[in-house]
Coordinates of C-alpha atoms in Angstrom, one line a residue:
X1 CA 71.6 99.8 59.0
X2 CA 75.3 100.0 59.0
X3 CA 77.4 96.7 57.6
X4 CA 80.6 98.6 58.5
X5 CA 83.6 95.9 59.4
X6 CA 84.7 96.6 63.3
X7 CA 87.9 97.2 63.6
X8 CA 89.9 97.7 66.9
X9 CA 89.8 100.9 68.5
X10 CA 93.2 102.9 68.9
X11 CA 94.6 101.8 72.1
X12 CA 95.3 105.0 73.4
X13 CA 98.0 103.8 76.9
X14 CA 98.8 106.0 79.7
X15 CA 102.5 105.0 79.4
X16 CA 101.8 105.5 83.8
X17 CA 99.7 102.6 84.3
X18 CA 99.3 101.2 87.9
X19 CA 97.5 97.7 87.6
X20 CA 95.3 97.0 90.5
X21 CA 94.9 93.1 91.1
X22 CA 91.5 91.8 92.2
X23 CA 91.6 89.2 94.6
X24 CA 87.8 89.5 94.7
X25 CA 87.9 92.4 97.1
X26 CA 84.9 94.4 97.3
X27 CA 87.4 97.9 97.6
X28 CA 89.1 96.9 94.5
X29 CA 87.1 99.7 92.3
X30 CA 88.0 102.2 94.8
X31 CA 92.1 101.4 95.2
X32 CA 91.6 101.9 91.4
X33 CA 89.9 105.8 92.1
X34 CA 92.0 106.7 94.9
X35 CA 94.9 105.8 92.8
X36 CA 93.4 108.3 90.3
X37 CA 93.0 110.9 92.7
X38 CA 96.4 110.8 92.9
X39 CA 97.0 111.7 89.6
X40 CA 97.8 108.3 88.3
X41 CA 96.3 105.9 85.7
X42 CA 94.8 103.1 87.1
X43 CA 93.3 99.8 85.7
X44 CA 91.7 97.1 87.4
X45 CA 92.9 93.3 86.4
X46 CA 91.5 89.6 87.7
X47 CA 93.7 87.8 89.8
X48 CA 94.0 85.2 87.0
X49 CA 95.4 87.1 84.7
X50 CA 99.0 85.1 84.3
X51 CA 101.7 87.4 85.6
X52 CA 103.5 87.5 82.0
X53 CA 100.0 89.1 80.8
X54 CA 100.5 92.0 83.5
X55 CA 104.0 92.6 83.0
X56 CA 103.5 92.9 79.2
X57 CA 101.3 95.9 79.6
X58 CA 104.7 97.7 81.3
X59 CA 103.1 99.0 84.7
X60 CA 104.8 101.3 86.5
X61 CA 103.8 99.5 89.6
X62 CA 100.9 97.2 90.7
X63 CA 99.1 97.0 93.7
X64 CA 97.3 93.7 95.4
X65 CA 93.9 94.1 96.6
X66 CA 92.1 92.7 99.6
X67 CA 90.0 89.6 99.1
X68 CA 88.0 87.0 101.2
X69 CA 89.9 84.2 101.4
X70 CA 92.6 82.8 103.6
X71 CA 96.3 82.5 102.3
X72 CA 96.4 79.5 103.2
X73 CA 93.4 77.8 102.3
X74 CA 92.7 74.8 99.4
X75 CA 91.8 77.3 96.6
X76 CA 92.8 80.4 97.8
X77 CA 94.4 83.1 94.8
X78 CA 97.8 82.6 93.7
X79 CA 100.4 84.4 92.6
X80 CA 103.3 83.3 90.8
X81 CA 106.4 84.2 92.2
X82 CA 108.1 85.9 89.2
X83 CA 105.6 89.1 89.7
X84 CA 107.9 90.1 92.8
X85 CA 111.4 89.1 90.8
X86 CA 110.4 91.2 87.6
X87 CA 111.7 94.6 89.2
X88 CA 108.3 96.3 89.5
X89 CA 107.0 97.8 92.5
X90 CA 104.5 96.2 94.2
X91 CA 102.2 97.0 97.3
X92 CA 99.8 94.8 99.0
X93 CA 96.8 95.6 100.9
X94 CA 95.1 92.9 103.6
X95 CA 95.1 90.3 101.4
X96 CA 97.4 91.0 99.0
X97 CA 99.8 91.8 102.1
X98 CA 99.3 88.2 103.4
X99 CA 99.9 87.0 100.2
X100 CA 103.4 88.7 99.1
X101 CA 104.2 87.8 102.8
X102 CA 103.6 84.0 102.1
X103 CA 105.0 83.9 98.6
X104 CA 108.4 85.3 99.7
X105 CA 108.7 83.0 103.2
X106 CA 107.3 84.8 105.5
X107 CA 104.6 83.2 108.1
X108 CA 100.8 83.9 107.6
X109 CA 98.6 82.1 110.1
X110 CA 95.8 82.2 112.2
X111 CA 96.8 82.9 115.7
X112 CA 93.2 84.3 116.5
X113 CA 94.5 88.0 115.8
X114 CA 91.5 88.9 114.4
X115 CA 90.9 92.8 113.6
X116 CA 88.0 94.3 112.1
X117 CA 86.9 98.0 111.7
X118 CA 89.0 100.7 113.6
X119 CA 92.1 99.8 114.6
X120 CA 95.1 101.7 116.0
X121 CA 98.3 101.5 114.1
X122 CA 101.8 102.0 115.9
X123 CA 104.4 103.5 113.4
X124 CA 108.0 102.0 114.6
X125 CA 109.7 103.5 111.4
X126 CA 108.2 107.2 111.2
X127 CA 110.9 107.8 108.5
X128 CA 110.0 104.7 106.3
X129 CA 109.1 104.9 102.9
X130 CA 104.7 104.7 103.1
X131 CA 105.6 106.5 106.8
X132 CA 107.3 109.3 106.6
X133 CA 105.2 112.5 107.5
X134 CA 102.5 110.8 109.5
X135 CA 101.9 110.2 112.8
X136 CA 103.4 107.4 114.6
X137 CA 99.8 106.7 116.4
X138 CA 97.1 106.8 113.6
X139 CA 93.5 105.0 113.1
X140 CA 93.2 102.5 110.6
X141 CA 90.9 100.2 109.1
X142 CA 91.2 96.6 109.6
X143 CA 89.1 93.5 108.1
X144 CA 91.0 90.2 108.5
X145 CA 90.9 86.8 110.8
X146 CA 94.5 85.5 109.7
X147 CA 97.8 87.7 110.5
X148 CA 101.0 88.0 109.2
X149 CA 103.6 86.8 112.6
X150 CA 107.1 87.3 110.6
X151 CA 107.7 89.3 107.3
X152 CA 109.9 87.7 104.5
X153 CA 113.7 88.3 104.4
X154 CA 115.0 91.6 103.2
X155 CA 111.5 93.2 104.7
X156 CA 111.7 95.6 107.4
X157 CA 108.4 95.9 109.6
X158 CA 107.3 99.2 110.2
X159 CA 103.8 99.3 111.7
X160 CA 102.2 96.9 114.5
X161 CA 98.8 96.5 116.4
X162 CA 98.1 95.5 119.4
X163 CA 97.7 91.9 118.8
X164 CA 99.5 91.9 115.1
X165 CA 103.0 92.2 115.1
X166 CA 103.7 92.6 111.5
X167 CA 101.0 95.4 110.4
X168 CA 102.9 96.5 107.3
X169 CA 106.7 95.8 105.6
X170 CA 108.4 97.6 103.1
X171 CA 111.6 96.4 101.1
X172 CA 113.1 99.4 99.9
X173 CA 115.9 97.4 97.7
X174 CA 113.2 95.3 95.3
X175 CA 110.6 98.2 96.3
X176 CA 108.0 95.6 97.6
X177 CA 105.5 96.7 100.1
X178 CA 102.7 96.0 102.4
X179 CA 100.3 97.0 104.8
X180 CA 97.8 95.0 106.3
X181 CA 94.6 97.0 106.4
X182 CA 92.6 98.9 104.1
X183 CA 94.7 102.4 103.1
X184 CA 92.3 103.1 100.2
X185 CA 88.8 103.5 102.6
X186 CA 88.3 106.8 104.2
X187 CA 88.4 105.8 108.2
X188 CA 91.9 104.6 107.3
X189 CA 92.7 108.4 108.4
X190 CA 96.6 108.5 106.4
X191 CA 95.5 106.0 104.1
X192 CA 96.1 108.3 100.6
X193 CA 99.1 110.0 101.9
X194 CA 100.2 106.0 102.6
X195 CA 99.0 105.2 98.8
X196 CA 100.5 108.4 97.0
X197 CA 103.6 107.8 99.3
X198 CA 103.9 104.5 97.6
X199 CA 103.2 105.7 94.0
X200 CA 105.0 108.4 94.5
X201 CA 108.1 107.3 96.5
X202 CA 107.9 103.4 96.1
X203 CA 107.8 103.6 92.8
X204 CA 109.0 106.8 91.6
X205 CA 106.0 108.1 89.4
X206 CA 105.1 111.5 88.3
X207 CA 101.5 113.1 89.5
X208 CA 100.4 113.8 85.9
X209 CA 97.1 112.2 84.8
X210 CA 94.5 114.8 84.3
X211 CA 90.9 115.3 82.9
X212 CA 92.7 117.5 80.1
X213 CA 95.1 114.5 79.4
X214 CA 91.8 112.8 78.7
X215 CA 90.5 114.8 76.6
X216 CA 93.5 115.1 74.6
X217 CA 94.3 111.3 74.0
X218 CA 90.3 111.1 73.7
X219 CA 90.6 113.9 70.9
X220 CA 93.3 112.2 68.7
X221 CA 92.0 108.6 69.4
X222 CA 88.5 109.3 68.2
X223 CA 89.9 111.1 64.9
X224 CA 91.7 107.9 64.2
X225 CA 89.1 105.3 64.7
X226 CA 86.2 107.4 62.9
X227 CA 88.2 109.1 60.1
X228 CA 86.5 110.8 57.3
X229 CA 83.1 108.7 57.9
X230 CA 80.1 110.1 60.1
X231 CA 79.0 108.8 63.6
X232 CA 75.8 109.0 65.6
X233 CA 75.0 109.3 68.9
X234 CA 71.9 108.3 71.0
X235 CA 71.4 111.3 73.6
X236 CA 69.2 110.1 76.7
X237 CA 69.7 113.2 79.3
X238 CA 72.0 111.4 81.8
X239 CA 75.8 112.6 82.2
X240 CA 77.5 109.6 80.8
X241 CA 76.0 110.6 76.8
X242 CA 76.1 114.1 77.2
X243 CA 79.9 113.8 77.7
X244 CA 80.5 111.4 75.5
X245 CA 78.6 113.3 72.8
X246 CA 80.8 116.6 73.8
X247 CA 84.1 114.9 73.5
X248 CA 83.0 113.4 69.8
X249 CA 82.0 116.7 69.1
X250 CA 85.3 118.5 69.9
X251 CA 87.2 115.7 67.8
X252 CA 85.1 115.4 65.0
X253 CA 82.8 118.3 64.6
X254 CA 79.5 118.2 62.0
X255 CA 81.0 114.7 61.3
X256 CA 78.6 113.9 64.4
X257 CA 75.1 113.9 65.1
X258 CA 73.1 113.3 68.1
X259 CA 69.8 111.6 68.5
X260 CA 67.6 112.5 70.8
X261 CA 64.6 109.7 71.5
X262 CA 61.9 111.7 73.4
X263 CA 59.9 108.5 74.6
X264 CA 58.2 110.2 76.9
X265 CA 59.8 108.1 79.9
X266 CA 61.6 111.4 80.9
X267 CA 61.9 113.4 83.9
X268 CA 60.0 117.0 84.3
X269 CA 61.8 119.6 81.8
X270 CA 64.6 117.1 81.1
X271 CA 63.5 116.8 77.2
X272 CA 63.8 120.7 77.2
X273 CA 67.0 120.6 78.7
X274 CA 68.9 118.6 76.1
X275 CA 67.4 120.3 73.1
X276 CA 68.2 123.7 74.6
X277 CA 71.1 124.1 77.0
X278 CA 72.5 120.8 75.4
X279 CA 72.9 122.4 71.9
X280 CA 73.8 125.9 73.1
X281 CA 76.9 124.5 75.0
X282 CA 78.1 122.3 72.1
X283 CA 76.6 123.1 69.2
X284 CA 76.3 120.1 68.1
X285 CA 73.6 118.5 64.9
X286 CA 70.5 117.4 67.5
X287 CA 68.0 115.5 66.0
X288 CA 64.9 114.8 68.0
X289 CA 62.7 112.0 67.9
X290 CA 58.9 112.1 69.3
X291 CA 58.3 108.7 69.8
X292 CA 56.2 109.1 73.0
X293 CA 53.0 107.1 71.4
X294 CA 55.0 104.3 70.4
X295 CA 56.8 103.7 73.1
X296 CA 53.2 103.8 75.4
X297 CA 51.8 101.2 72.5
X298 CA 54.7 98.5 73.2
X299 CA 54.6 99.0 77.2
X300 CA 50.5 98.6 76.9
X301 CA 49.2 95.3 79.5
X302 CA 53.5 94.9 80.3
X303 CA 54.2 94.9 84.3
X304 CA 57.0 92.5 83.9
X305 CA 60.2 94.9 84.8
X306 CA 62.7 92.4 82.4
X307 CA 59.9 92.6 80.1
X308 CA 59.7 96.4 80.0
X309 CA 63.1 96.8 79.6
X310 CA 63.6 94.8 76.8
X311 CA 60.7 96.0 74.8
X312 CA 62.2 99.7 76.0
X313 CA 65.5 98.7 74.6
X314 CA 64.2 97.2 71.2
X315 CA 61.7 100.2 70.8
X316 CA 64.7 102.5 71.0
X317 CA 67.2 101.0 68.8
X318 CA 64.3 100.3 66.0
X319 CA 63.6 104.3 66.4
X320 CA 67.0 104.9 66.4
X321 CA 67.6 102.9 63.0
X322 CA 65.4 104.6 61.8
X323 CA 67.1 108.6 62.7
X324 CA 70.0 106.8 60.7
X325 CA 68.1 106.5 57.7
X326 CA 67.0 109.6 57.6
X327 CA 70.4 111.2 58.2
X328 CA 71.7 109.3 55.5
X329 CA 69.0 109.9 53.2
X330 CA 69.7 114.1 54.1
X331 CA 73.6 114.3 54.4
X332 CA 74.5 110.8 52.3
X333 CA 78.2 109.7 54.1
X334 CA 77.4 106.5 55.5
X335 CA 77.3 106.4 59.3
X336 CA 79.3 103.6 60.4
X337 CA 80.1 104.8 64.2
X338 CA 77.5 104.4 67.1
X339 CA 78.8 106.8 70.5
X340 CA 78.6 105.1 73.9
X341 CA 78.9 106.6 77.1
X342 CA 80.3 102.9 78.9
X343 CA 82.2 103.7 81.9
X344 CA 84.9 101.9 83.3
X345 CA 82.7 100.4 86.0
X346 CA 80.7 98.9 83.5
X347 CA 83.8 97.1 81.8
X348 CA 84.8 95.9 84.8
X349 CA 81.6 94.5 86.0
X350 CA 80.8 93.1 82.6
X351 CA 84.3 90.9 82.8
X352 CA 86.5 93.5 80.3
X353 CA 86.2 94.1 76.8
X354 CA 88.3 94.4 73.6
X355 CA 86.7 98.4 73.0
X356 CA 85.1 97.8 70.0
X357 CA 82.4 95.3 69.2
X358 CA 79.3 94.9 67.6
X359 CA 76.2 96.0 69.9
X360 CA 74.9 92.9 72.0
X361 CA 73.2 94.7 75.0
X362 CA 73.3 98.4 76.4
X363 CA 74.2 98.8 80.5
X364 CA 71.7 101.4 80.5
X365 CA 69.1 100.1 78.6
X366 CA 69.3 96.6 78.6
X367 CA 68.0 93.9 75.9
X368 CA 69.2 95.5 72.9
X369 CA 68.7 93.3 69.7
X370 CA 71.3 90.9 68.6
X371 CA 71.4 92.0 65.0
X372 CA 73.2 95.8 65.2
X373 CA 76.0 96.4 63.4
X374 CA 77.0 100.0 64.3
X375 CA 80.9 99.8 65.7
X376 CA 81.4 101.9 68.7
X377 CA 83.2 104.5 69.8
X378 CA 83.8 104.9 73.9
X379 CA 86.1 107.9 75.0
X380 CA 85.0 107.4 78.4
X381 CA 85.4 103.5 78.9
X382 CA 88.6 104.3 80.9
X383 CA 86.8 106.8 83.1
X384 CA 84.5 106.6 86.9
X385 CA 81.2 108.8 87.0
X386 CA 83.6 111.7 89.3
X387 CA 85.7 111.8 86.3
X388 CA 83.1 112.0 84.0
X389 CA 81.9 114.8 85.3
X390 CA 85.0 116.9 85.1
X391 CA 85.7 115.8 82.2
X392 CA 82.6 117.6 81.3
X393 CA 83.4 120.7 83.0
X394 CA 86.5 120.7 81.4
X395 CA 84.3 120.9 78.1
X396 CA 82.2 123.6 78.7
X397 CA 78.6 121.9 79.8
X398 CA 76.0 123.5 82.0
X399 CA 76.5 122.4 85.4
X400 CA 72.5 121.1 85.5
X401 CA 74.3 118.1 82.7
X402 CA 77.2 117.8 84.6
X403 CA 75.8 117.1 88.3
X404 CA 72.8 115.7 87.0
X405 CA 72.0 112.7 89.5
X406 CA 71.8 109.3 87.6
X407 CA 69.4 108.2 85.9
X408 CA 68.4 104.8 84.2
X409 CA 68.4 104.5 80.4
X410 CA 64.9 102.9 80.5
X411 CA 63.8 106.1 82.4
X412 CA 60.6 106.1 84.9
X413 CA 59.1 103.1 82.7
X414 CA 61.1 100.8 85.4
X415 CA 60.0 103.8 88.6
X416 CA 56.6 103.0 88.0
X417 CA 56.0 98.9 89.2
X418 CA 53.6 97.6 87.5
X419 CA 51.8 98.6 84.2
X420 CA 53.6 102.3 82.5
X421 CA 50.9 104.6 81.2
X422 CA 50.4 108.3 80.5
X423 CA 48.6 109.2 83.6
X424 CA 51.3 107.1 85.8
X425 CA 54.1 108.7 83.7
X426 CA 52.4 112.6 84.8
X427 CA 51.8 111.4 88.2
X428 CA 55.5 110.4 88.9
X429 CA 56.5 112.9 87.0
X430 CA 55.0 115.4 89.2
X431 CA 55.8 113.5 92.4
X432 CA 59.6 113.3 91.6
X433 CA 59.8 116.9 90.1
X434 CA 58.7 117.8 94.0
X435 CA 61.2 115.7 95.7
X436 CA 64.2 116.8 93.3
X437 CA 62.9 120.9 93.8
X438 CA 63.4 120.2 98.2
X439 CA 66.5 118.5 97.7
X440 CA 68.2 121.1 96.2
X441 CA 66.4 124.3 98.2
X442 CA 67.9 122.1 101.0
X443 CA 71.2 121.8 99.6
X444 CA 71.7 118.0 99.3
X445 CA 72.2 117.6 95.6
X446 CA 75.9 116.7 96.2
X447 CA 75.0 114.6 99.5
X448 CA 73.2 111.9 98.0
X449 CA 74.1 109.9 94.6
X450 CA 70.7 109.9 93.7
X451 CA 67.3 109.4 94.6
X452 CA 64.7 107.5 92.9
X453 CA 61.0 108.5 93.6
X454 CA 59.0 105.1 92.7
X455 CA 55.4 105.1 91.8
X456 CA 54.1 101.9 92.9
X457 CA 51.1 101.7 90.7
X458 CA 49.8 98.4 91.2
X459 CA 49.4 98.7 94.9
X460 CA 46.9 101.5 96.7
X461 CA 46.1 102.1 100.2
X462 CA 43.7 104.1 102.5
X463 CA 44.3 107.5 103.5
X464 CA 42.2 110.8 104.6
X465 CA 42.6 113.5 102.8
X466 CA 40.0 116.6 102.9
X467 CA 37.6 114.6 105.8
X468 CA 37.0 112.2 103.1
X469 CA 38.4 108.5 102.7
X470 CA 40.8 108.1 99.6
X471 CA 42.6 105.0 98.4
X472 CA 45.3 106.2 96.1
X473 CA 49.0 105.1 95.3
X474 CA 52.0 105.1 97.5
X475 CA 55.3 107.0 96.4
X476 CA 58.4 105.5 97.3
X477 CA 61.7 108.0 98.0
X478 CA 65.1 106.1 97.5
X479 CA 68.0 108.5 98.5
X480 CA 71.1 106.8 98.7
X481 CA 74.5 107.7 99.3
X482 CA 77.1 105.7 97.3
X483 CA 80.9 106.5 95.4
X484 CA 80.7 104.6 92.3
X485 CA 76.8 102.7 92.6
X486 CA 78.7 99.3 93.8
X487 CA 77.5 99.5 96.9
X488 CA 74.8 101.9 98.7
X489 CA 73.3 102.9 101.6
X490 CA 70.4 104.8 102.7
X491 CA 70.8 109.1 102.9
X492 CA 70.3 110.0 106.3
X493 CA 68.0 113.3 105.1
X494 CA 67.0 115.7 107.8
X495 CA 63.5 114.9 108.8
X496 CA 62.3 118.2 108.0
X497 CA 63.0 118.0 104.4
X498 CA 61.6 114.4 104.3
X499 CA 58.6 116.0 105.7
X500 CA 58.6 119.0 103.1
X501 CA 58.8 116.5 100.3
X502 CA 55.6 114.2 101.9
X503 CA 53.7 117.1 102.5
X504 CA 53.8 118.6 98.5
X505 CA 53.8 115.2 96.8
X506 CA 50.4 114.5 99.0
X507 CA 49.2 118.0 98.6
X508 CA 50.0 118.5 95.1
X509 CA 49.7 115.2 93.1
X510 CA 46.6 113.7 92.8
X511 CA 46.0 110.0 93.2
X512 CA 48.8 110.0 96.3
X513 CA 48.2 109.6 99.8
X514 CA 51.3 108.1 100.9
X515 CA 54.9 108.8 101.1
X516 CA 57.1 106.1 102.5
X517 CA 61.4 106.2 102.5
X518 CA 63.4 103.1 101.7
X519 CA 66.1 102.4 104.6
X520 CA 67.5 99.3 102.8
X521 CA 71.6 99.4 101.7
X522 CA 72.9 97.7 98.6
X523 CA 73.3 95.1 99.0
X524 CA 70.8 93.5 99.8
X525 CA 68.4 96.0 97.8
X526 CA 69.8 97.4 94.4
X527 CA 69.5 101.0 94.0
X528 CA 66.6 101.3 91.1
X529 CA 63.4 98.9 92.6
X530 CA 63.4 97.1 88.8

């Protein structure tokens, strides 16, 4: 095991920033991408971070998210006044909007204006600042109960509903501006043009953030932190490693090696895929693991899906240790850096982060030990799964890597509910390797965000099947649709393909007899069913 001292990562700052505030809005996450698709950094900050913590990471703007709360309600968010007085640009959105309104003396109430969903927009300054270039008429999308009645002093209003009089404001002199619906959702039909017209305009920045920025500050970043020592890097098949491993690779060379754990929770041909197309794109140190019989030992009697994810997690760091021994034992350097593939989203859901730390717990797999030492290295901790992925075609990897459809850490062990074993494993392996085949001959790869095929192995049910009775296992289809896996709903597939896919998996995999689809969003339901 490593006892290297962590040190902090290089802080590698897109001098470019936009900081998006979260007022607890459930589009915060995607102001922060669509600000990115603009080709502008982006980062995501809590609504109590004090305003001198913002200004001292020198944004080049900031915007104000939505949120549920009233303005002017015991509790509500706050912002001190000296974020609009500091000479940065600054746009609100809903309520963000309401609350730069209130701040700087204008009048939010609740006069029973209450919008929600698609709303028309009139455009009385067509040559304003966000306006210029769209139509004076133009759908939005609204989701509020109070309303802004006058702007602030200085503002000029420039948009209006039908029953909201001040829609959006813009302050050209201290470059403050608002709109009062949601520009960043996609029904919003002029919402980016709005946004970009902001960064752009409002605020004067350049369009120059790009993958191969990334991998270029990535690049010089990683030779910093790791230096002359040797890193490892635990391969599992998904996207977020494969990139991560490539980018090491490109800054570092031999100085890397991957790991790969086969522990025989993998999809059909998926172990086969990293050791062969993997390697051939990158040609990168793979070292592979067959720890299939292990794995099956410490899951033995275990339904418990918590349960199984720890023991998953502990099995795999223990084996893992181990790999490091070994390549220590062959090549000598000590290895002193573990590669992560943590996205952004994960940062932000997990309340931040400091980018370097000793290992507590793994996103993916979950109930890691407490006792690691490795330090880690993230290149993609400032980046969302879209990004990811170019990031990896940037880098040369085989477009099967690149689109490959997410997949948990712990792998089927938390598909199948109830106890994993060998013949569950083949059976869902089979059923799943069906339902992936007829979703591409259909076309739908890049339709859906994934879909989990669940084995639910503790529960059987009666079926006919060659004019005999049968009582085998149900499998479960989960297609969802989703941007960034915060929220979900349900893929609408075309019922022919459904029936394609029920008809092989009953056909072909013995011990089904059942094929049912899951039509439940997230929330309620999460995405994985453990």
């Amino acid at each position: 095991m490593s006892s290297a001292t962590p040190a902090a990562a290089p802080d590698v700052t897109n001098p470019d920033v936009v900081l998006v505030v979260d007022f607890g809005a459930q589009y915060a996450q995607l102001i922060a991408r669509r600000v990115r698709e603009a080709r502008v950094y982006s980062e995501i900050v809590p609504s109590t971070m004090p305003v001198a913590e913002m200004l001292a990471k020198n944004p080049k703007a900031i915007i104000l998210s939505g949120g549920p709360s009233s303005v002017y309600a015991e509790g509500a968010p706050r912002l001190d006044r000296a974020l609009f007085e500091a000479g940065v640009p600054v746009f609100g959105m809903c309520y963000g909007f309401q609350l730069m309104a209130q701040t700087l003396g204008g009048t939010v109430d609740d006069n029973g204006a209450r919008e929600y969903g698609r709303t028309q927009l009139h455009v009385s300054r067509a040559g304003s600042t966000l306006f210029e270039g769209t139509p004076v008429e133009q759908s939005v999308w609204m989701s509020h109960g109070d309303a802004c009645s006058a702007a602030p002093e200085g503002f000029a209003v420039t948009a209006s509903t039908d029953v909201v009089p001040v829609a959006a404001f813009e302050n050209d002199e201290k470059k403050l501006y608002g709109v009062q619906y949601h520009p960043e959702v996609l029904h919003s039909t002029h919402g980016q043009q709005i946004l970009e017209h902001f960064l752009y305009r409002g605020a004067g920045i350049e369009p120059s953030w790009t993958t191969g920025n990334v991998i270029e500050e990535q690049v010089a970043a990683i030779r910093a932190q790791v230096g002359d020592k040797r890193a490892v890097c635990g391969l599992s098949g998904g996207v977020d490693s494969a990139v991560a491993a490539a980018l090491v690779q490109k800054a570092i060379g031999s100085q890397l090696t991957c790991v790969y754990v086969d522990h025989g929770l993998m999809r059909k041909g998926e172990t086969e895929q990293v050791e062969k197309d993997f390697v051939a794109s990158t040609g990168v140190n793979l070292k592979v693991v067959d720890a299939q019989e292990r794995f099956l030992t410490a899951l033995a009697g275990v339904s418990d899906p918590e349960t199984k994810r720890k023991i998953i997690g502990r099995e795999f760091i223990r084996v893992f240790e181990q790999a490091q021994l070994e390549i220590l034992q062959e090549e000598g350097p000590e290895v002193a850096f573990l590669v992560q593939g943590t996205l952004y989203p994960d940062i932000v859901e997990s309340g931040g982060g400091t980018g370097t730390a000793n290992i507590k717990s793994h996103h993916n797999v979950g109930g890691l030990p407490d006792d690691i030492e490795f330090e880690l290295v993230e290149p993609l901790r400032q980046l969302f799964k879209d990004e990811v992925r170019m990031v990896g075609q940037e880098l040369g990897l085989p477009e099967e890597i690149v689109q490959r459809q997410p997949f948990p850490g712990p792998g089927l062990g938390i598909r199948i509910v109830g106890e994993v074993t060998k013949e569950r494993l083949d059976l869902l392996r089979e059923a799943d390797a069906i339902a992936r085949e007829e979703l591409t001959a259909a076309g739908l790869d890049r339709e859906i965000w994934q879909c989990p095929v669940v084995l639910l192995a503790d529960v059987r049910s009666v079926g006919v099947q060659g004019d005999g009775r049968t009582y085998g296992h149900p499998i479960v289809l989960r297609p969802v649709s989703s941007e960034d896996a915060m929220t979900a709903d349900w893929s609408r597939l075309p019922y022919d393909v459904l029936a394609k896919i029920s008809t092989r998996i009953t056909n072909e995999v013995a011990d089904v007899n059942r094929v049912v689809l899951d039509v439940t969003s997230k929330p309620p339901g999460t995405i994985e069913w453990e």
